[in-house]
PDB file of C-alpha atoms in Angstrom:
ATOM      1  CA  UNK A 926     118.122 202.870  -1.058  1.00  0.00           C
ATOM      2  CA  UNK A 927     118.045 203.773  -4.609  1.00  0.00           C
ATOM      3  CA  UNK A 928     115.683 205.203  -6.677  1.00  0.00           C
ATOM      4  CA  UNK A 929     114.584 202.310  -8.537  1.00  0.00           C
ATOM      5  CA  UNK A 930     114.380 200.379  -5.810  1.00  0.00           C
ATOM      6  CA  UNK A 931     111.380 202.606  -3.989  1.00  0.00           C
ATOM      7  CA  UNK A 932     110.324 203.385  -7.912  1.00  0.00           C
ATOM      8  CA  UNK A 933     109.532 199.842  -7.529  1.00  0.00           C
ATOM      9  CA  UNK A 934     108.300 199.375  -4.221  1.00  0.00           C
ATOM     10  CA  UNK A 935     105.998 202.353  -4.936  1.00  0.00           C
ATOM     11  CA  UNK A 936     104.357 200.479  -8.473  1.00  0.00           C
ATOM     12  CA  UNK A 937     100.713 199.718  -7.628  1.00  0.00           C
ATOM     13  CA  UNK A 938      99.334 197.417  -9.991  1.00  0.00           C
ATOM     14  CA  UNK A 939      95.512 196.829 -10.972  1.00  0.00           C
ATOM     15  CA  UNK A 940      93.572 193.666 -10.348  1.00  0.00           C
ATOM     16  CA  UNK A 941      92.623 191.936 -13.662  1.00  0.00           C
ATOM     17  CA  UNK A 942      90.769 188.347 -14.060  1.00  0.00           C
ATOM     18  CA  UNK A 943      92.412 185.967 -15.165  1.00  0.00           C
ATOM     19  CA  UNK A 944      91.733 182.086 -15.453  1.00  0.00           C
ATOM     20  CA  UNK A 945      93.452 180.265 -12.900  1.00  0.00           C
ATOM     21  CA  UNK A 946      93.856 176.472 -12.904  1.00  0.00           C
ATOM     22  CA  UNK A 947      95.708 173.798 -10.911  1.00  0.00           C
ATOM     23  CA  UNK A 948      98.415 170.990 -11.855  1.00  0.00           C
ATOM     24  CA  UNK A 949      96.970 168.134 -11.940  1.00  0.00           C
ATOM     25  CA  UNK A 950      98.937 165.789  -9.044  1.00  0.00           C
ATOM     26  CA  UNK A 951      99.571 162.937 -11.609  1.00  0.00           C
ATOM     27  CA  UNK A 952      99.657 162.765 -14.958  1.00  0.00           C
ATOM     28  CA  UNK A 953      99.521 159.702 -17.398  1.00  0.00           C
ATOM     29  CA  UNK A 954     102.877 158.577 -19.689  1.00  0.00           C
ATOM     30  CA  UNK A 955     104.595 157.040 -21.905  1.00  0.00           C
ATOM     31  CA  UNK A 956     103.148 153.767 -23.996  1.00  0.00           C
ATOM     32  CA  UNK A 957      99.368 154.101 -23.832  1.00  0.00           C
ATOM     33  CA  UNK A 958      99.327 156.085 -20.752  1.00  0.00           C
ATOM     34  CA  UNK A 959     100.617 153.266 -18.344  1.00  0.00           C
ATOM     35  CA  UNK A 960     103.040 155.170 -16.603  1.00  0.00           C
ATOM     36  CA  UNK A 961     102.358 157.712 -14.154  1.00  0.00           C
ATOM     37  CA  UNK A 962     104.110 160.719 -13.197  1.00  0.00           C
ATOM     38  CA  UNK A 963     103.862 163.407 -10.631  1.00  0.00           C
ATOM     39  CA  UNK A 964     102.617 166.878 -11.843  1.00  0.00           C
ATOM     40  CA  UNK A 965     104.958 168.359 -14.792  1.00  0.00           C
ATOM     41  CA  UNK A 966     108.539 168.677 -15.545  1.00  0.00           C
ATOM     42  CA  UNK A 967     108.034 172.586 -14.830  1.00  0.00           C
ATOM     43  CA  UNK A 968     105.137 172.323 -12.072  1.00  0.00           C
ATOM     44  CA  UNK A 969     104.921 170.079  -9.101  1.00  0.00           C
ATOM     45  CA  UNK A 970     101.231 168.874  -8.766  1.00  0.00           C
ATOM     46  CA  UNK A 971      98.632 170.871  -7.232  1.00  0.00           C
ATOM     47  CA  UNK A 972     100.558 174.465  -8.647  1.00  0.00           C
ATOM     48  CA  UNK A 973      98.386 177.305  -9.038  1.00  0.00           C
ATOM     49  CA  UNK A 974      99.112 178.606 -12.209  1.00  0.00           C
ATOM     50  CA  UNK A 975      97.302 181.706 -14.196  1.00  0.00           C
ATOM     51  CA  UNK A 976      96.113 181.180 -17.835  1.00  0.00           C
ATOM     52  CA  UNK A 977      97.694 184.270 -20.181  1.00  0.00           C
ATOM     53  CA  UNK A 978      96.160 182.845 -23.318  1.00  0.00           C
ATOM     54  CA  UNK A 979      95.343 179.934 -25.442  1.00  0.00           C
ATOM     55  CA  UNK A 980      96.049 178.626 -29.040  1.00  0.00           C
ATOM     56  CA  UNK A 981      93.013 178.516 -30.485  1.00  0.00           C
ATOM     57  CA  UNK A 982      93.960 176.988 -33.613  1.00  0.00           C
ATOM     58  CA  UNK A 983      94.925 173.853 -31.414  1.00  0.00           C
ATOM     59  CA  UNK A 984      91.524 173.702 -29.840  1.00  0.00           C
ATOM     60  CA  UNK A 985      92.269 174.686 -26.831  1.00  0.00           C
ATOM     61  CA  UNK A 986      94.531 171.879 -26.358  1.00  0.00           C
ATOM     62  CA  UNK A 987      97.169 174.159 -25.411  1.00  0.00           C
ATOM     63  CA  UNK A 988      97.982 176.939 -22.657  1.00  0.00           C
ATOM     64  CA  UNK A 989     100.308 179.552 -21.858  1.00  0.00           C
ATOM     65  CA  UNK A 990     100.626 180.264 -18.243  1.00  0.00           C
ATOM     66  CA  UNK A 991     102.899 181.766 -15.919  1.00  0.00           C
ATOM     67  CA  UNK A 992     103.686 179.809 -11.943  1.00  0.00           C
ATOM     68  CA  UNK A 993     106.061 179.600 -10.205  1.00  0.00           C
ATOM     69  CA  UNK A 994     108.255 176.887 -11.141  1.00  0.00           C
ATOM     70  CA  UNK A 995     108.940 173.112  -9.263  1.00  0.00           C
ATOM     71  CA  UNK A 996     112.689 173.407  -8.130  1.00  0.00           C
ATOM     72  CA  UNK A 997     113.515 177.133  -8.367  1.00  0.00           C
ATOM     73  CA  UNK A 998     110.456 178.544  -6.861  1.00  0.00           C
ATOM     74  CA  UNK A 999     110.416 181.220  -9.265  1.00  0.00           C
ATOM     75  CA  UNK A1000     108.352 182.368 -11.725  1.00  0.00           C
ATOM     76  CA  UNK A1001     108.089 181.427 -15.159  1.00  0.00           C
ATOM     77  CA  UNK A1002     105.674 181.324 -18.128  1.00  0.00           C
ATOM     78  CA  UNK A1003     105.346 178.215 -20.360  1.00  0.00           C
ATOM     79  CA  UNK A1004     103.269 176.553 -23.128  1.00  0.00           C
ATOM     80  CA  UNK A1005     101.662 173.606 -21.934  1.00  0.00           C
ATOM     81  CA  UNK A1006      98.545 171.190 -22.336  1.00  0.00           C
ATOM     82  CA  UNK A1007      95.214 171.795 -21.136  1.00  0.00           C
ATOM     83  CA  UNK A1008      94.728 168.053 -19.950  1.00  0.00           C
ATOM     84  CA  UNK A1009      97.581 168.799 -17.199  1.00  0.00           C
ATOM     85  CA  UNK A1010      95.616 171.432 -15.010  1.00  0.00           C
ATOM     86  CA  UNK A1011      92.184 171.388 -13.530  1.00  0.00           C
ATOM     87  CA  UNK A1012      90.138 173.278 -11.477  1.00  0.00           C
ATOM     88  CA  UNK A1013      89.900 175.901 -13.714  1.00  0.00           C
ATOM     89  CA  UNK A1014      87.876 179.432 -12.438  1.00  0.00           C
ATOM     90  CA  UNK A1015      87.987 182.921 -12.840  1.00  0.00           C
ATOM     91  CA  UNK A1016      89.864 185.041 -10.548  1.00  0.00           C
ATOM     92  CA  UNK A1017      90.514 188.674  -9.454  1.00  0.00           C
ATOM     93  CA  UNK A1018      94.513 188.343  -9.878  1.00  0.00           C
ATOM     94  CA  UNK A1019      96.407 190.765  -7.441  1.00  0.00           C
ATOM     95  CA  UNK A1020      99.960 189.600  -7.460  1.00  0.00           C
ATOM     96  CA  UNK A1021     102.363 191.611  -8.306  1.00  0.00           C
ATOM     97  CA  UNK A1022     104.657 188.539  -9.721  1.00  0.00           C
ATOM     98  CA  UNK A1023     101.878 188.098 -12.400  1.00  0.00           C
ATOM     99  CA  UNK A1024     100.898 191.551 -13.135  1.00  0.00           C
ATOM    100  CA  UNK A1025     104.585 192.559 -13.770  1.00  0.00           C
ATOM    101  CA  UNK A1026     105.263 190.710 -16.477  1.00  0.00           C
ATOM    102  CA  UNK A1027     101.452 191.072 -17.985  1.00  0.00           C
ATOM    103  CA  UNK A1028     100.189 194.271 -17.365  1.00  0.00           C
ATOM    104  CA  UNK A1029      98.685 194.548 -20.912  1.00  0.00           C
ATOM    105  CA  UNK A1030      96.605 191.984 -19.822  1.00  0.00           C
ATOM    106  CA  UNK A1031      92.913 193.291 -19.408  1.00  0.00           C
ATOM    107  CA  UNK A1032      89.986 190.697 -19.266  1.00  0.00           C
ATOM    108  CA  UNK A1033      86.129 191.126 -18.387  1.00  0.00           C
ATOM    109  CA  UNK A1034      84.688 188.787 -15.462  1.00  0.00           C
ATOM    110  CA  UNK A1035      82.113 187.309 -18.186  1.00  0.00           C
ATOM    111  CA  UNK A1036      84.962 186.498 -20.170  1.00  0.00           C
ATOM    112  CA  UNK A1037      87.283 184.866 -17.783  1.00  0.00           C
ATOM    113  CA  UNK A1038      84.509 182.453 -16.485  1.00  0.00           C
ATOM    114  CA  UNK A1039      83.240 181.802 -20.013  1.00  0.00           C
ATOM    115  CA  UNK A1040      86.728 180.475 -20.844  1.00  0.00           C
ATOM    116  CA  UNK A1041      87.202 178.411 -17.845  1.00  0.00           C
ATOM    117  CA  UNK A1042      84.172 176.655 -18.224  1.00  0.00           C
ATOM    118  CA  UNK A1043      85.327 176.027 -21.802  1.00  0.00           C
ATOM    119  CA  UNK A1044      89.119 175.157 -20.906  1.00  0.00           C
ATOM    120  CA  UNK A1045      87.897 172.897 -18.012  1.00  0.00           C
ATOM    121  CA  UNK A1046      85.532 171.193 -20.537  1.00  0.00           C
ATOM    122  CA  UNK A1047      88.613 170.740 -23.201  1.00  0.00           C
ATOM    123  CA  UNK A1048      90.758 169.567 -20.280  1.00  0.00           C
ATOM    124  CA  UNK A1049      88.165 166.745 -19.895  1.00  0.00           C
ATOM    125  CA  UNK A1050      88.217 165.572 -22.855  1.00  0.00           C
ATOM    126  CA  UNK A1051      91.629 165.500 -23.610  1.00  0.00           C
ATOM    127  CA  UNK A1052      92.264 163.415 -19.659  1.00  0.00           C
ATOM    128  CA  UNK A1053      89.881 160.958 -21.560  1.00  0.00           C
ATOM    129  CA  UNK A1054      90.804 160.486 -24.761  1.00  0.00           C
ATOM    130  CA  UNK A1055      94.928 161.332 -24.988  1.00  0.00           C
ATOM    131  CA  UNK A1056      95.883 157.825 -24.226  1.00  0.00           C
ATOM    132  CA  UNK A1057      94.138 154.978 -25.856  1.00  0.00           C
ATOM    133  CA  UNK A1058      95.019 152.134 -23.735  1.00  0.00           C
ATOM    134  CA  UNK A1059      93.374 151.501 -20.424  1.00  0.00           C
ATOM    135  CA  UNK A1060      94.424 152.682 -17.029  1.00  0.00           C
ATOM    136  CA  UNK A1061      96.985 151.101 -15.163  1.00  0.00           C
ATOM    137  CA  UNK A1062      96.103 148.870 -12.010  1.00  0.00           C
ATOM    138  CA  UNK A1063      96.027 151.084  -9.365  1.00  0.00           C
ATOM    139  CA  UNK A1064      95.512 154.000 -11.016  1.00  0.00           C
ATOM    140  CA  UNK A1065      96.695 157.400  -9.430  1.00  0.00           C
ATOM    141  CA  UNK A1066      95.663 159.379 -12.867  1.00  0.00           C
ATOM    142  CA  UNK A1067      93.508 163.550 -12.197  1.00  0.00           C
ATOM    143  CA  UNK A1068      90.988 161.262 -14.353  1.00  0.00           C
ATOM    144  CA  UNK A1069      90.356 157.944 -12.136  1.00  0.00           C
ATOM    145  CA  UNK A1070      91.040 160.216  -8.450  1.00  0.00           C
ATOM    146  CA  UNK A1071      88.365 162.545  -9.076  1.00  0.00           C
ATOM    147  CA  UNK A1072      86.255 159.944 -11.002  1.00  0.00           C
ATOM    148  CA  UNK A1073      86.067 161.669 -14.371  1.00  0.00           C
ATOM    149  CA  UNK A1074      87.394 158.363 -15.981  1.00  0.00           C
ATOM    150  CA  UNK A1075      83.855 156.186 -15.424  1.00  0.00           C
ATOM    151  CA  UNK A1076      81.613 159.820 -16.196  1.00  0.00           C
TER     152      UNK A1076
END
């Protein structure tokens, strides 16, 4: 065995919170939302992905996060809109997949949970008011499953 390879193995990383969030299972397209589609093009619904930042400037609208990915299975970080996740909560993030790639990352409980209460809150309103038309008969949508849609 080399000696990256133990250097590696031997790499103990420290917990940090992070937000974490899920995919939501399907998503509203196309013209006036009457399409459905199954999780993202990167994520398969229900993925477990962990919030790096936001872009502010965008209100929120707008995520980075790092899961791991719908074919490959392997990790990657991408931009992507708050209205696809849900479920958003704070959480002591041990994996070393994560903390590899952001081990500047440090963030205070009180912080993490103030921001997913905020993110889920943006994520609600952007399920709600992103597509103008109505809801397609049946309707599979995060919104109209969970009931958000007649809140």
């Amino acid at each position: 065995m080399s000696d990256e390879v133990s250097d590696r193995q031997e790499e103990t990383w420290e917990p940090v919170w992070l937000v974490v969030a899920n995919v939501v299972r399907w998503r509203r397209w196309g013209d006036f939302g009457q399409e459905l589609r199954p999780g993202t093009k990167a994520f398969t619904g229900g993925t477990k992905v962990h919030v790096i930042s936001t872009y502010p400037g965008f209100g929120d609208q707008q995520v980075w996060v790092v899961g791991q990915a719908r074919h490959s299975r392997r990790w990657v970080d991408i931009k992507m809109s708050t209205r696809h996740l849900h479920g958003f909560r704070a959480k002591l993030v041990h994996s070393p997949a994560v903390l590899r790639r952001y081990d500047w990352l440090q963030v205070e409980r009180e912080k993490a949970e103030e921001l997913a209460v905020k993110l889920d809150r943006v994520a609600r309103e952007q399920r709600l008011t992103y597509h103008a038309g109505p809801h397609p008969d049946p309707c599979l949508c995060h919104a109209c499953l969970t009931g958000e849609a007649s809140d």
